[in-house]
């Protein structure tokens, strides 16, 4: 699949939707594929990433291995698709450099520029471009205090700090202006899903931590600030919900020609203090309600030195062969539970738009634990 012959065979099938998904192996990219494959509409799917995932899902669509930072490679790989693609989903980004740096902005802009230059020149069938950024759109990436604020899509951009989300939005609007292509931007909070190709993978980190606690008979503690523990601090975003919202915006015909931005959040608030015992119970670990919060605990310090344990667990439980870094990011966990700004959003806009799906974050976490077990990424 994915050959030029296969592309040519489909050129005249104008009744078929053709999706091009950038970041197809990530948390949301995988779920977009699954939903399009089971859609009542007919879809042909192309997915772009540097490397295929550790899954049979890749066999169910046309996978394109491509380094989007390489302009010539991107053009060679994607230009044959430019006159057949009807919908583009951009759910990828580069985290090579610090998120608040000029280099991060430049690198992510380069990736999107190369992709747009490859597919826009003759994009005769392109209807919609769906861009994913995040709730950090509303705060400087270096943090601006923790005062309570529920962000709506009307909130102005922050003037301080560097934020590559702004760079991507501005570039997209500039490139597709005058091309009769409708765009939408989706801003999730803390993403929850299953992937071995995601840098900031909360579910992977949480589940590896739980498995290691169980294997080593360690207490399952929350390490972070008391504010993050006791207060609603961040919105969960189930990757199922985010994928559905991308597709709804891209196919419903309700997005205006000038484009729209939407928060993409579960819609039901939570605190870690409320749900931590249930997470521990699901993972089968020790949870002492009087000691499960430990402000001095560091995931990077405590779990980073036990890196070798994951290989033992994988071998003992006959799991899919992964390195610990494929799933867990301890620095991210420490940052998440000590984040200085509340990232809480409103979702009235997307509700009025007609997308009313909501999730409880605890339910999302428990669901994705089961998925990762079914995929044999973590122990039962």
XYZ file of C-alpha atoms in Angstrom:
380
model
C 0.000 0.000 0.000
C 1.044 3.573 -0.486
C 2.607 3.050 -3.939
C 2.230 5.584 -6.734
C 0.109 3.054 -8.645
C -2.288 2.903 -5.704
C -2.493 6.699 -5.667
C -3.258 6.861 -9.398
C -5.979 4.238 -9.090
C -7.858 6.484 -6.699
C -7.561 9.815 -8.484
C -10.929 9.595 -10.201
C -12.884 8.400 -7.178
C -14.218 11.850 -6.400
C -16.878 10.521 -4.059
C -14.201 9.225 -1.688
C -12.778 11.227 1.202
C -8.993 11.066 1.358
C -7.373 11.844 4.708
C -3.739 12.777 5.228
C -2.769 12.485 8.909
C 0.516 13.967 10.094
C 1.589 12.343 13.365
C -0.375 9.200 12.640
C 1.422 7.111 15.284
C 0.715 9.545 18.132
C -2.051 9.568 20.719
C -4.645 11.334 18.576
C -3.401 10.252 15.158
C -4.038 6.595 15.953
C -7.591 7.351 17.070
C -8.376 9.407 13.976
C -7.368 6.393 11.876
C -9.600 4.037 13.864
C -12.611 6.325 13.583
C -12.210 6.900 9.873
C -11.861 3.173 9.268
C -15.222 2.544 10.981
C -16.976 5.608 9.569
C -20.141 5.311 7.503
C -18.422 7.491 4.954
C -15.790 6.001 2.675
C -12.239 7.063 3.527
C -8.845 6.359 2.067
C -6.196 7.114 4.665
C -2.573 8.179 4.394
C -0.561 8.550 7.575
C 2.771 10.322 7.944
C 5.414 9.781 10.628
C 9.143 9.162 10.795
C 8.749 5.554 11.953
C 5.844 3.090 12.054
C 4.376 2.173 15.403
C 4.699 -1.165 17.171
C 1.227 -2.290 16.098
C -0.698 -3.987 13.327
C -2.705 -0.783 12.854
C -0.133 0.451 10.315
C -1.289 -2.297 7.928
C -4.773 -0.777 7.788
C -3.794 2.459 6.063
C -1.148 3.820 3.705
C 1.854 4.605 5.887
C 4.396 7.154 4.644
C 7.747 7.393 6.417
C 8.908 10.977 6.105
C 11.172 13.455 7.866
C 9.154 16.659 7.653
C 12.246 18.728 8.443
C 13.690 17.626 5.105
C 12.030 19.763 2.421
C 13.074 17.632 -0.572
C 12.059 14.370 1.112
C 8.725 15.860 2.134
C 8.017 17.092 -1.384
C 8.958 13.748 -2.937
C 6.798 11.805 -0.461
C 3.713 14.015 -0.442
C 3.438 15.836 -3.776
C 1.832 12.773 -5.478
C -1.068 13.211 -3.038
C -1.732 16.896 -3.590
C -4.616 16.531 -6.052
C -6.411 13.713 -4.235
C -6.326 14.687 -0.534
C -9.592 16.124 0.771
C -8.855 16.453 4.513
C -5.601 17.079 6.381
C -5.135 16.424 10.104
C -1.999 17.928 11.655
C -1.457 16.222 15.020
C 2.324 16.261 15.148
C 5.073 18.507 16.469
C 8.763 18.461 17.285
C 9.896 18.561 20.904
C 13.619 18.444 20.230
C 14.152 21.882 21.774
C 12.643 23.549 24.864
C 9.050 24.493 24.128
C 9.562 28.167 24.925
C 12.588 28.555 22.647
C 13.096 30.210 19.271
C 14.534 26.928 17.971
C 11.341 25.069 18.843
C 9.237 27.680 17.021
C 11.528 27.593 13.999
C 11.626 23.801 13.777
C 7.863 23.355 14.034
C 7.292 26.136 11.514
C 9.712 24.416 9.138
C 7.840 21.113 9.398
C 4.476 22.691 8.597
C 5.968 24.865 5.852
C 7.508 21.858 4.109
C 4.246 19.924 4.303
C 2.107 22.791 3.024
C 4.544 23.539 0.196
C 4.304 19.899 -0.864
C 0.517 19.569 -0.875
C -0.929 23.039 -1.589
C 0.277 23.866 -5.131
C -2.356 21.642 -6.765
C -4.688 20.857 -3.867
C -7.802 20.816 -6.025
C -9.816 18.570 -3.675
C -8.620 19.870 -0.300
C -11.610 20.938 1.803
C -10.389 21.165 5.379
C -7.156 21.483 7.315
C -7.417 20.515 10.987
C -4.561 21.707 13.228
C -3.952 20.503 16.785
C -2.168 22.692 19.319
C -3.095 22.729 23.024
C -4.446 24.571 26.046
C -1.017 26.086 26.603
C -2.113 28.466 23.877
C -3.571 30.551 26.699
C -0.481 30.976 28.854
C 3.147 31.710 28.244
C 5.001 28.419 28.183
C 7.209 29.699 30.995
C 4.176 30.149 33.276
C 2.306 33.212 34.494
C 1.074 32.376 37.974
C -1.646 30.041 39.218
C -4.638 32.348 39.614
C -7.902 30.662 38.705
C -9.012 31.332 35.151
C -11.197 29.375 32.756
C -9.930 30.055 29.269
C -12.227 30.492 26.295
C -11.279 30.692 22.652
C -11.836 34.478 22.789
C -8.948 34.994 25.223
C -6.164 37.117 23.699
C -2.720 35.684 23.185
C -0.129 36.214 25.862
C 2.502 38.728 24.865
C 5.298 37.239 26.977
C 7.269 34.096 26.241
C 7.561 32.088 23.034
C 4.775 29.751 21.979
C 5.077 27.676 18.818
C 1.294 27.189 18.756
C 0.964 30.825 17.645
C 3.542 30.270 14.936
C 1.652 27.263 13.529
C -1.733 29.006 13.543
C -0.384 32.112 11.832
C 1.481 30.087 9.206
C -1.570 27.966 8.406
C -3.812 31.006 7.974
C -1.216 32.702 5.776
C -0.665 29.697 3.530
C -4.281 28.726 2.883
C -5.761 32.214 2.550
C -7.345 32.450 -0.881
C -7.266 28.673 -1.422
C -10.916 28.089 -0.419
C -9.730 25.675 2.272
C -11.537 25.774 5.628
C -9.374 25.381 8.735
C -9.986 24.487 12.368
C -7.686 24.508 15.395
C -8.165 22.132 18.341
C -6.658 22.760 21.769
C -6.588 19.719 24.080
C -5.418 19.705 27.684
C -3.698 16.658 29.207
C -3.945 14.041 26.467
C -4.775 10.468 27.408
C -4.273 7.617 24.998
C -1.958 4.782 23.983
C 1.177 5.281 21.909
C 4.821 4.259 21.850
C 5.711 7.294 19.730
C 4.687 10.182 21.991
C 7.146 12.344 23.913
C 4.732 13.635 26.564
C 2.838 10.402 27.152
C 0.909 10.668 30.409
C -0.771 7.260 30.263
C 2.462 5.503 29.343
C 4.312 7.221 32.181
C 1.543 6.499 34.692
C 1.246 2.836 33.740
C 4.979 2.160 33.715
C 5.205 3.826 37.129
C 2.384 1.645 38.438
C 3.914 -1.522 36.998
C 7.276 -0.740 38.562
C 5.696 0.043 41.937
C 3.860 -3.293 41.855
C 6.943 -5.227 40.738
C 9.180 -3.642 43.390
C 6.483 -3.504 46.086
C 6.764 0.284 46.331
C 4.003 2.659 47.453
C 2.120 4.403 44.657
C 2.582 8.051 45.619
C 1.750 11.342 43.940
C 4.792 13.609 43.802
C 3.952 17.254 43.182
C 2.693 20.468 44.734
C -0.199 20.519 47.150
C -2.079 22.866 44.827
C -1.847 20.393 41.934
C -2.926 17.621 44.294
C -5.925 19.266 45.933
C -7.242 21.703 43.328
C -8.622 21.361 39.810
C -5.521 22.288 37.880
C -5.745 20.926 34.362
C -8.340 19.529 31.963
C -8.121 15.956 30.788
C -8.533 15.305 27.060
C -9.317 11.754 26.040
C -7.705 11.115 22.661
C -10.964 9.435 21.590
C -12.816 12.697 22.186
C -10.140 14.826 20.502
C -10.091 12.579 17.421
C -13.880 12.693 17.172
C -13.828 16.480 17.470
C -11.224 16.782 14.684
C -13.381 14.675 12.376
C -16.618 16.425 13.346
C -15.123 19.840 12.608
C -13.638 18.623 9.328
C -16.785 16.950 7.975
C -19.855 18.593 9.533
C -19.787 21.641 7.260
C -20.383 23.888 10.266
C -16.972 25.565 10.416
C -17.079 28.973 8.785
C -14.905 29.748 5.797
C -12.618 31.992 7.840
C -11.885 29.126 10.234
C -12.474 28.432 13.906
C -10.543 27.449 17.048
C -11.994 25.114 19.687
C -10.945 23.856 23.082
C -10.867 20.041 23.022
C -11.375 18.957 26.631
C -13.314 16.279 28.466
C -15.561 18.866 30.075
C -15.776 17.419 33.601
C -13.334 18.726 36.198
C -11.303 16.578 38.594
C -8.557 16.660 41.228
C -5.731 14.158 41.502
C -6.541 13.731 45.189
C -10.028 12.462 44.292
C -9.015 9.980 41.625
C -5.558 8.754 42.704
C -6.855 5.905 44.930
C -9.002 4.551 42.074
C -6.059 4.688 39.678
C -3.916 2.785 42.175
C -6.634 0.183 42.660
C -6.879 -0.341 38.902
C -3.104 -0.788 38.649
C -3.059 -3.180 41.609
C -0.588 -1.183 43.698
C -0.302 -0.057 47.306
C -2.174 3.159 48.010
C -2.083 4.463 51.550
C -4.593 7.313 51.733
C -2.621 9.081 54.458
C 0.743 8.949 52.648
C -0.153 8.827 48.938
C 0.757 12.520 48.591
C 4.476 13.264 48.900
C 5.542 16.767 47.942
C 9.211 15.783 48.024
C 8.868 12.781 45.695
C 10.483 13.163 42.258
C 9.570 10.723 39.498
C 12.763 11.472 37.618
C 14.956 10.928 40.681
C 13.189 7.859 42.084
C 12.163 6.028 38.901
C 14.978 7.204 36.656
C 17.502 5.198 38.662
C 15.390 2.045 38.213
C 15.387 2.104 34.429
C 16.614 -1.494 34.182
C 13.501 -2.770 35.979
C 11.284 -2.174 32.973
C 13.234 -4.669 30.871
C 12.738 -7.284 33.597
C 8.979 -6.616 33.654
C 8.698 -6.826 29.862
C 10.501 -10.173 29.835
C 8.635 -11.653 32.801
C 5.179 -10.601 31.590
C 5.903 -11.379 27.910
C 4.942 -7.870 26.846
C 5.526 -6.173 23.514
C 9.216 -5.325 23.454
C 9.628 -1.660 24.376
C 12.294 0.448 25.974
C 11.180 2.425 29.000
C 11.654 5.676 27.074
C 9.116 4.481 24.482
C 6.400 4.880 27.106
C 7.578 6.847 30.143
C 8.836 10.400 30.549
C 9.655 11.087 34.212
C 10.672 14.713 33.662
C 7.241 15.329 32.132
C 5.509 13.774 35.136
C 7.426 16.033 37.511
C 6.554 19.096 35.441
C 2.906 18.097 35.100
C 2.362 17.735 38.838
C 4.242 20.961 39.585
C 2.975 23.144 36.779
C 2.790 26.781 37.963
C -0.338 27.800 36.005
C -3.858 26.420 36.023
C -4.871 25.208 32.566
C -8.638 25.045 32.808
C -10.822 25.775 29.814
C -14.399 26.404 28.788
C -16.090 24.288 26.176
C -19.295 26.242 25.550
C -18.163 27.068 22.015
C -17.756 23.502 20.846
C -20.994 22.522 22.632
C -22.920 25.204 20.708
C -21.118 24.101 17.581
C -22.869 20.757 17.978
C -20.127 18.537 19.388
C -21.408 17.513 22.808
C -19.343 14.409 23.652
C -17.955 14.571 27.218
C -15.791 12.246 29.296
C -14.948 11.874 32.969
C -11.167 11.937 33.255
C -11.074 9.041 35.716
C -13.071 6.961 33.233
C -10.605 7.934 30.506
C -7.634 6.835 32.603
C -9.217 3.499 33.534
C -10.207 2.887 29.903
C -6.706 3.537 28.568
C -5.157 1.280 31.203
C -7.328 -1.510 29.800
C -6.341 -0.615 26.225
C -2.639 -0.699 27.055
C -3.117 -4.053 28.759
C -4.967 -5.405 25.717
C -2.124 -4.189 23.512
C 0.315 -5.976 25.843
C 2.237 -2.782 26.506
C 1.786 -3.110 30.281
C 1.110 -6.056 32.631
C -2.357 -7.161 33.685
